[in-house]
């Protein structure tokens, strides 16, 4: 039995939890600039037709009285970690798939906790107790059905698709609901007269495959109630990154360098939260014409300190010929090793000492920021010169 757990209006619910004055109100989380998009909306705002990824100006038009709240990614990640941790109390078979959703295989836990419905209820209670937030859970014998089920009675939903109801459910399941069917595929399927999975099952398979390729195979399998994708437990992220779209495209290297420092700090904080060091540091740039480039460097010695991440990103940036204005800039880190893993003895111990001093500084800054809120303490070069005073790190968009 597979459970799919998905938090309700996650970012907006966290804001309403932390700021009681926002409860019961229309909330849009996202950047309020002309180029901002809605990352999520409270259920109150969704009644006005506001959706994730909608341009903020469009959302404001549909719901003029909505309160726009900038996102606080660090806070959402903390809550997300609490949720993923408590899920592990139920089973080790937890597969987090995004910041607010996870699959659980409870086939084993069945005997310990009782039938799926009871397990799901206990999880919902525990999530509410621990975080103060509601989630929706879907349960089914197939992974894709669990995912679809979690969405059926949102918010605060619980939907179980029992084995005996499975084939009837699949038969009438609209293809639009299937994960991976976007607007393009949906249009193709509609043109072929395929509205639900029952239609798909009755359609000549070779024709479907010739039109949809690999995804055609998948749809046919699903229509026959065959979804072999297992729940694969993993907790460690494979990479972390931080990036932002600029309020205005620029070629000013000092502005961009300052942003790199901000992103290096964010990446460093994420690495420390995961308790890992990274061997690969990358720089990402998207130009005004949306052309995107990534440059990366693999290091002999893995890094975690903001300063060292920044230096690598800055080297990559210096080596990059800037011929066009930049629209987006970011820093990434990958190839992790556990931060506690023993490191090879360094030939130049003084260099090593410097690295570990930077790490101490970062841990202290993290602790201060965790206690008093982000932004209280920051690197001196992040305090921008006057000509850039209108572009403080606090105004970075959340993407
Ligand atoms: P979702 O689970 O897709 O949405 P949600 O939790 O806000 O609402 P629902 O009750 O329908 O599940 O995404 C989880 C969070 O991820 C969401 O709160 C904000 C963020 N997010 C983005 O940043 N960009 C996006 O395009 C989407 C869809 C979500
Ligand atoms: Mg959600």
Coordinates of C-alpha atoms and ligand atoms in Angstrom, one line a residue:
X1 CA 0.0 0.0 0.0
X2 CA 1.4 3.4 -1.0
X3 CA 0.5 6.7 0.6
X4 CA 1.1 10.1 -1.1
X5 CA 1.2 13.0 1.3
X6 CA 1.0 16.6 0.1
X7 CA 0.7 19.7 2.2
X8 CA -2.2 22.0 1.6
X9 CA -1.3 25.4 0.0
X10 CA 2.1 24.8 1.7
X11 CA 3.9 28.2 1.6
X12 CA 0.7 30.2 2.1
X13 CA -0.3 27.9 5.1
X14 CA 3.1 28.5 6.7
X15 CA 2.6 32.2 6.4
X16 CA -0.9 32.0 7.9
X17 CA 0.4 29.8 10.7
X18 CA 3.2 32.3 11.6
X19 CA 1.1 35.4 11.1
X20 CA -2.4 34.8 12.6
X21 CA -3.6 38.1 11.1
X22 CA -3.4 36.4 7.7
X23 CA -5.6 33.4 8.6
X24 CA -8.9 33.2 6.6
X25 CA -7.6 35.7 4.1
X26 CA -6.6 35.7 0.5
X27 CA -2.8 35.3 0.4
X28 CA -0.5 35.2 -2.6
X29 CA 3.1 34.1 -2.0
X30 CA 5.6 35.5 -4.5
X31 CA 7.4 38.5 -5.7
X32 CA 5.3 41.6 -6.3
X33 CA 7.3 43.0 -9.2
X34 CA 6.0 43.2 -12.8
X35 CA 7.8 40.0 -13.5
X36 CA 6.8 38.2 -10.3
X37 CA 4.7 35.0 -10.4
X38 CA 2.5 33.4 -7.8
X39 CA 4.4 30.5 -6.1
X40 CA 1.2 29.6 -4.3
X41 CA -2.1 31.0 -3.1
X42 CA -4.2 30.3 0.0
X43 CA -7.4 28.3 -0.6
X44 CA -9.3 31.5 0.1
X45 CA -7.6 33.2 -2.9
X46 CA -8.0 30.1 -5.2
X47 CA -11.7 30.8 -5.2
X48 CA -11.0 33.8 -7.3
X49 CA -9.2 31.6 -9.9
X50 CA -5.7 32.3 -8.7
X51 CA -3.2 29.5 -9.4
X52 CA 0.5 28.7 -8.9
X53 CA 2.8 30.0 -11.6
X54 CA 0.3 32.7 -12.6
X55 CA 1.8 36.1 -13.3
X56 CA 1.4 38.3 -10.2
X57 CA -0.3 41.1 -12.1
X58 CA -3.0 38.6 -13.4
X59 CA -3.5 37.2 -9.8
X60 CA -3.9 40.8 -8.5
X61 CA -6.5 41.5 -11.2
X62 CA -8.5 38.4 -10.3
X63 CA -8.2 38.9 -6.5
X64 CA -7.5 42.6 -5.9
X65 CA -7.9 42.4 -2.1
X66 CA -5.3 39.6 -1.8
X67 CA -2.4 40.2 0.5
X68 CA 1.0 39.6 -1.2
X69 CA 3.6 38.0 0.9
X70 CA 7.2 37.5 -0.1
X71 CA 8.4 33.9 0.3
X72 CA 10.7 32.7 3.1
X73 CA 12.3 29.6 1.6
X74 CA 14.5 28.9 4.7
X75 CA 11.4 28.7 6.9
X76 CA 9.6 26.4 4.4
X77 CA 12.6 24.1 4.3
X78 CA 12.7 23.9 8.1
X79 CA 9.0 22.9 8.2
X80 CA 9.6 20.4 5.3
X81 CA 12.4 18.8 7.2
X82 CA 10.1 18.4 10.3
X83 CA 7.5 16.7 8.1
X84 CA 9.9 14.3 6.4
X85 CA 11.4 13.5 9.8
X86 CA 8.1 12.6 11.4
X87 CA 7.2 10.4 8.4
X88 CA 10.2 8.3 9.2
X89 CA 8.5 7.4 12.5
X90 CA 6.0 5.4 10.5
X91 CA 8.3 3.7 8.1
X92 CA 11.8 3.9 6.7
X93 CA 10.3 3.7 3.2
X94 CA 9.8 7.4 2.7
X95 CA 10.5 9.1 -0.7
X96 CA 10.4 12.8 -0.5
X97 CA 9.5 14.1 -4.0
X98 CA 9.3 17.9 -3.4
X99 CA 9.4 20.3 -0.6
X100 CA 5.9 19.4 0.5
X101 CA 5.2 15.9 -0.8
X102 CA 6.4 12.4 -0.2
X103 CA 5.5 8.8 -1.0
X104 CA 5.4 6.2 1.8
X105 CA 5.3 2.5 1.3
X106 CA 3.4 1.2 4.3
X107 CA 3.1 -2.4 3.1
X108 CA 5.3 -3.5 6.1
X109 CA 4.0 -1.1 8.7
X110 CA 0.5 -2.5 8.2
X111 CA 0.8 -4.9 11.0
X112 CA 2.2 -2.3 13.4
X113 CA -0.2 0.5 12.8
X114 CA -3.3 -1.1 11.5
X115 CA -5.1 -0.6 8.2
X116 CA -4.1 2.2 5.7
X117 CA -6.9 4.5 6.8
X118 CA -5.7 4.4 10.4
X119 CA -2.1 5.0 9.4
X120 CA -3.1 7.9 7.2
X121 CA -5.2 9.4 10.0
X122 CA -2.3 9.1 12.5
X123 CA 0.1 10.8 10.0
X124 CA -2.4 13.6 9.5
X125 CA -2.7 14.1 13.3
X126 CA 1.1 14.0 13.8
X127 CA 1.7 16.5 11.0
X128 CA -0.9 18.8 12.5
X129 CA 0.5 18.4 16.1
X130 CA 4.1 18.9 15.0
X131 CA 3.7 21.7 12.5
X132 CA 0.3 23.2 13.0
X133 CA -0.5 22.5 9.3
X134 CA -2.9 20.3 7.4
X135 CA -2.0 17.9 4.6
X136 CA -3.9 15.7 2.2
X137 CA -3.2 12.0 1.8
X138 CA -4.0 9.5 -0.9
X139 CA -3.7 5.8 -0.5
X140 CA -3.7 3.2 -3.2
X141 CA -1.9 0.0 -4.4
X142 CA -0.4 1.9 -7.3
X143 CA 1.9 4.9 -7.0
X144 CA 0.2 7.1 -9.6
X145 CA -3.2 6.4 -8.0
X146 CA -2.0 7.4 -4.6
X147 CA -0.8 10.7 -6.1
X148 CA -4.1 11.4 -7.8
X149 CA -6.0 10.4 -4.7
X150 CA -4.2 12.9 -2.5
X151 CA -5.5 15.7 -4.7
X152 CA -9.2 14.6 -4.7
X153 CA -10.3 16.0 -1.4
X154 CA -7.9 18.8 -0.8
X155 CA -7.5 20.6 1.6
X156 CA -7.3 18.3 4.7
X157 CA -8.3 15.3 2.6
X158 CA -8.0 11.6 2.9
X159 CA -8.9 9.4 -0.1
X160 CA -8.3 5.7 -0.2
X161 CA -8.6 3.7 -3.5
X162 CA -9.3 0.2 -2.5
X163 CA -8.2 -2.8 -4.6
X164 CA -11.8 -3.7 -5.4
X165 CA -12.5 -0.2 -6.7
X166 CA -9.3 0.2 -8.6
X167 CA -10.3 -0.9 -12.1
X168 CA -13.5 1.2 -12.1
X169 CA -11.5 4.2 -10.9
X170 CA -8.9 3.7 -13.6
X171 CA -11.6 3.2 -16.3
X172 CA -13.2 6.6 -15.7
X173 CA -10.0 8.5 -14.8
X174 CA -9.7 11.7 -16.9
X175 CA -6.3 11.6 -18.7
X176 CA -5.7 15.2 -17.6
X177 CA -5.2 14.0 -14.0
X178 CA -2.4 11.7 -14.9
X179 CA 1.0 13.0 -13.8
X180 CA 3.0 13.8 -16.9
X181 CA 0.0 14.8 -19.0
X182 CA 0.5 18.5 -19.6
X183 CA -1.5 20.7 -22.0
X184 CA 0.3 19.5 -25.1
X185 CA -0.2 15.8 -24.5
X186 CA -3.8 16.5 -23.3
X187 CA -4.5 18.2 -26.6
X188 CA -3.1 15.3 -28.5
X189 CA -5.2 12.8 -26.5
X190 CA -8.3 14.9 -27.0
X191 CA -7.8 14.9 -30.7
X192 CA -7.5 11.1 -30.7
X193 CA -10.9 11.1 -28.8
X194 CA -9.3 9.8 -25.6
X195 CA -10.9 11.3 -22.5
X196 CA -10.1 8.8 -19.8
X197 CA -7.9 5.8 -19.1
X198 CA -10.7 3.4 -20.2
X199 CA -10.5 5.0 -23.7
X200 CA -6.8 4.6 -23.6
X201 CA -7.0 0.9 -22.7
X202 CA -9.4 0.2 -25.7
X203 CA -7.3 2.2 -28.2
X204 CA -4.9 0.3 -30.5
X205 CA -1.6 0.4 -28.6
X206 CA 0.6 0.7 -31.6
X207 CA -1.2 3.9 -32.7
X208 CA -0.8 5.4 -29.3
X209 CA 2.9 4.6 -29.2
X210 CA 3.5 5.9 -32.7
X211 CA 2.0 9.3 -31.6
X212 CA 3.3 9.6 -28.0
X213 CA 6.4 7.4 -28.0
X214 CA 7.7 6.3 -24.6
X215 CA 4.9 8.1 -22.8
X216 CA 2.4 6.1 -24.9
X217 CA 3.8 2.9 -23.3
X218 CA 3.4 4.4 -19.9
X219 CA -0.2 5.4 -20.5
X220 CA -1.1 1.9 -21.8
X221 CA 0.5 0.3 -18.7
X222 CA -1.4 2.7 -16.4
X223 CA -4.7 2.0 -18.2
X224 CA -4.1 -1.7 -17.4
X225 CA -3.5 -1.0 -13.8
X226 CA 0.2 -1.6 -14.1
X227 CA 2.5 1.0 -12.4
X228 CA 5.7 -0.8 -11.2
X229 CA 7.4 2.4 -9.9
X230 CA 8.5 1.5 -6.4
X231 CA 8.8 3.9 -3.5
X232 CA 12.6 4.6 -3.3
X233 CA 13.7 5.9 0.0
X234 CA 16.2 8.7 -0.1
X235 CA 16.8 11.6 2.1
X236 CA 19.9 13.2 0.8
X237 CA 19.6 15.9 -1.9
X238 CA 21.9 15.4 -4.8
X239 CA 22.5 19.1 -5.4
X240 CA 21.5 22.5 -4.0
X241 CA 21.3 25.9 -5.6
X242 CA 20.3 29.5 -5.2
X243 CA 19.4 31.9 -8.0
X244 CA 17.3 34.9 -8.8
X245 CA 15.8 36.8 -11.7
X246 CA 17.0 40.4 -11.6
X247 CA 14.6 43.2 -11.3
X248 CA 16.4 44.7 -14.3
X249 CA 18.7 43.0 -16.7
X250 CA 22.3 44.2 -16.2
X251 CA 25.9 43.8 -17.4
X252 CA 27.3 45.4 -14.3
X253 CA 29.9 42.9 -13.0
X254 CA 30.0 44.4 -9.5
X255 CA 26.2 44.1 -9.1
X256 CA 26.3 40.5 -10.4
X257 CA 29.3 39.6 -8.1
X258 CA 27.3 40.9 -5.1
X259 CA 24.5 38.6 -6.0
X260 CA 26.9 35.7 -6.4
X261 CA 28.0 36.3 -2.8
X262 CA 24.4 36.3 -1.6
X263 CA 23.8 33.0 -3.5
X264 CA 27.0 31.5 -2.2
X265 CA 25.8 32.2 1.3
X266 CA 22.5 30.6 0.6
X267 CA 24.1 27.5 -0.9
X268 CA 26.5 27.3 2.1
X269 CA 23.6 27.4 4.5
X270 CA 21.8 24.6 2.6
X271 CA 25.0 22.5 2.6
X272 CA 25.3 23.0 6.4
X273 CA 21.7 22.0 6.9
X274 CA 22.3 18.8 5.0
X275 CA 25.6 18.3 6.8
X276 CA 27.5 17.8 3.6
X277 CA 30.3 19.4 1.6
X278 CA 30.3 19.8 -2.1
X279 CA 33.0 18.9 -4.6
X280 CA 31.4 20.7 -7.6
X281 CA 30.5 24.4 -7.7
X282 CA 28.6 25.8 -10.6
X283 CA 27.6 29.2 -11.9
X284 CA 24.4 29.7 -13.9
X285 CA 23.6 32.6 -16.0
X286 CA 20.5 33.3 -18.1
X287 CA 20.8 36.2 -20.6
X288 CA 18.2 38.7 -21.5
X289 CA 17.4 36.6 -24.6
X290 CA 16.8 33.6 -22.3
X291 CA 20.0 31.9 -23.5
X292 CA 21.3 29.9 -20.5
X293 CA 24.9 28.9 -19.6
X294 CA 26.3 26.8 -16.8
X295 CA 30.0 26.7 -15.9
X296 CA 31.2 24.3 -13.2
X297 CA 34.4 23.4 -11.5
X298 CA 35.2 20.2 -9.6
X299 CA 37.4 20.8 -6.6
X300 CA 40.2 18.7 -5.1
X301 CA 38.9 19.6 -1.7
X302 CA 35.1 19.7 -1.0
X303 CA 33.8 22.9 0.4
X304 CA 31.0 24.1 2.7
X305 CA 32.1 27.6 3.7
X306 CA 30.3 30.5 2.1
X307 CA 33.5 32.3 1.4
X308 CA 35.0 29.3 -0.5
X309 CA 31.9 28.6 -2.5
X310 CA 31.8 32.3 -3.4
X311 CA 35.5 32.3 -4.5
X312 CA 34.9 29.4 -6.9
X313 CA 31.7 31.0 -8.3
X314 CA 33.6 34.3 -8.6
X315 CA 36.4 32.6 -10.5
X316 CA 34.0 31.0 -12.9
X317 CA 32.3 34.3 -13.4
X318 CA 35.6 36.2 -14.0
X319 CA 36.5 33.7 -16.7
X320 CA 33.1 34.1 -18.3
X321 CA 33.0 36.7 -21.1
X322 CA 30.0 38.9 -20.6
X323 CA 28.7 40.0 -23.9
X324 CA 25.0 40.4 -23.2
X325 CA 22.9 41.6 -20.3
X326 CA 22.1 39.1 -17.6
X327 CA 18.6 38.2 -16.6
X328 CA 19.2 35.5 -14.0
X329 CA 22.3 34.5 -12.0
X330 CA 22.8 31.7 -9.6
X331 CA 25.2 29.4 -7.8
X332 CA 24.9 25.6 -7.4
X333 CA 26.7 22.9 -5.5
X334 CA 26.8 19.1 -6.2
X335 CA 28.8 15.9 -5.7
X336 CA 28.3 15.7 -1.9
X337 CA 30.3 14.0 0.7
X338 CA 29.3 13.8 4.4
X339 CA 30.7 16.8 6.2
X340 CA 31.9 14.6 9.0
X341 CA 33.8 12.3 6.6
X342 CA 37.6 12.3 7.3
X343 CA 39.4 14.5 4.8
X344 CA 42.8 13.8 3.4
X345 CA 45.6 15.4 5.3
X346 CA 46.5 18.7 3.6
X347 CA 49.9 19.5 2.3
X348 CA 49.5 23.1 3.3
X349 CA 47.9 23.0 6.8
X350 CA 47.6 26.8 7.0
X351 CA 45.2 26.7 4.0
X352 CA 43.2 24.1 5.8
X353 CA 43.0 26.2 9.0
X354 CA 41.7 29.1 7.0
X355 CA 38.9 26.9 5.6
X356 CA 37.9 25.6 9.0
X357 CA 37.9 29.2 10.4
X358 CA 35.5 30.2 7.6
X359 CA 33.3 27.2 8.5
X360 CA 33.2 28.4 12.2
X361 CA 32.2 31.9 11.1
X362 CA 29.4 30.4 9.0
X363 CA 28.1 28.2 11.7
X364 CA 28.0 31.2 14.1
X365 CA 26.2 33.3 11.5
X366 CA 23.7 30.5 10.9
X367 CA 23.0 30.2 14.6
X368 CA 22.4 34.0 14.9
X369 CA 20.2 34.1 11.9
X370 CA 18.2 31.0 13.1
X371 CA 17.6 32.8 16.4
X372 CA 16.9 36.3 15.3
X373 CA 15.8 36.0 11.7
X374 CA 17.7 36.2 8.5
X375 CA 19.3 39.4 7.5
X376 CA 20.4 40.6 10.9
X377 CA 23.9 39.7 10.2
X378 CA 25.5 39.6 6.8
X379 CA 28.9 39.8 4.9
X380 CA 30.2 43.4 4.6
X381 CA 30.4 43.2 0.8
X382 CA 26.7 42.4 0.7
X383 CA 25.9 45.8 2.1
X384 CA 25.6 47.4 -1.3
X385 CA 27.1 50.6 -2.5
X386 CA 24.8 53.5 -2.8
X387 CA 24.2 53.3 -6.5
X388 CA 22.7 49.9 -6.0
X389 CA 20.8 50.7 -2.8
X390 CA 17.5 49.9 -4.5
X391 CA 18.6 46.3 -5.0
X392 CA 19.2 44.9 -1.6
X393 CA 19.4 41.1 -1.1
X394 CA 16.1 41.2 0.8
X395 CA 14.3 42.0 -2.5
X396 CA 15.5 39.0 -4.3
X397 CA 12.7 37.1 -5.9
X398 CA 12.2 33.6 -4.6
X399 CA 13.0 31.6 -7.7
Ligands
LIG1 P1 2.1 22.2 -4.4 O1 2.0 21.1 -3.5 O2 2.0 22.0 -5.9 O3 1.0 23.3 -4.0 P2 0.5 23.8 -2.6 O4 1.0 23.0 -1.5 O5 0.8 25.3 -2.5 O6 -1.1 23.6 -2.8 P3 -1.9 22.3 -2.8 O7 -2.8 22.3 -1.6 O8 -2.7 22.3 -4.1 O9 -0.9 21.1 -2.7 O10 3.5 22.9 -4.2 C1 4.1 23.0 -2.9 C2 4.8 24.4 -2.7 O11 5.8 24.5 -3.7 C3 3.9 25.6 -2.9 O12 3.3 25.9 -1.6 C4 4.8 26.6 -3.4 C5 5.9 25.9 -4.2 N1 5.6 26.0 -5.6 C6 6.4 26.9 -6.3 O13 7.3 27.5 -5.8 N2 6.2 27.0 -7.7 C7 5.2 26.3 -8.3 O14 5.0 26.4 -9.6 C8 4.4 25.3 -7.6 C9 3.3 24.5 -8.2 C10 4.7 25.2 -6.2
LIG2 MG1 1.0 20.9 -1.6

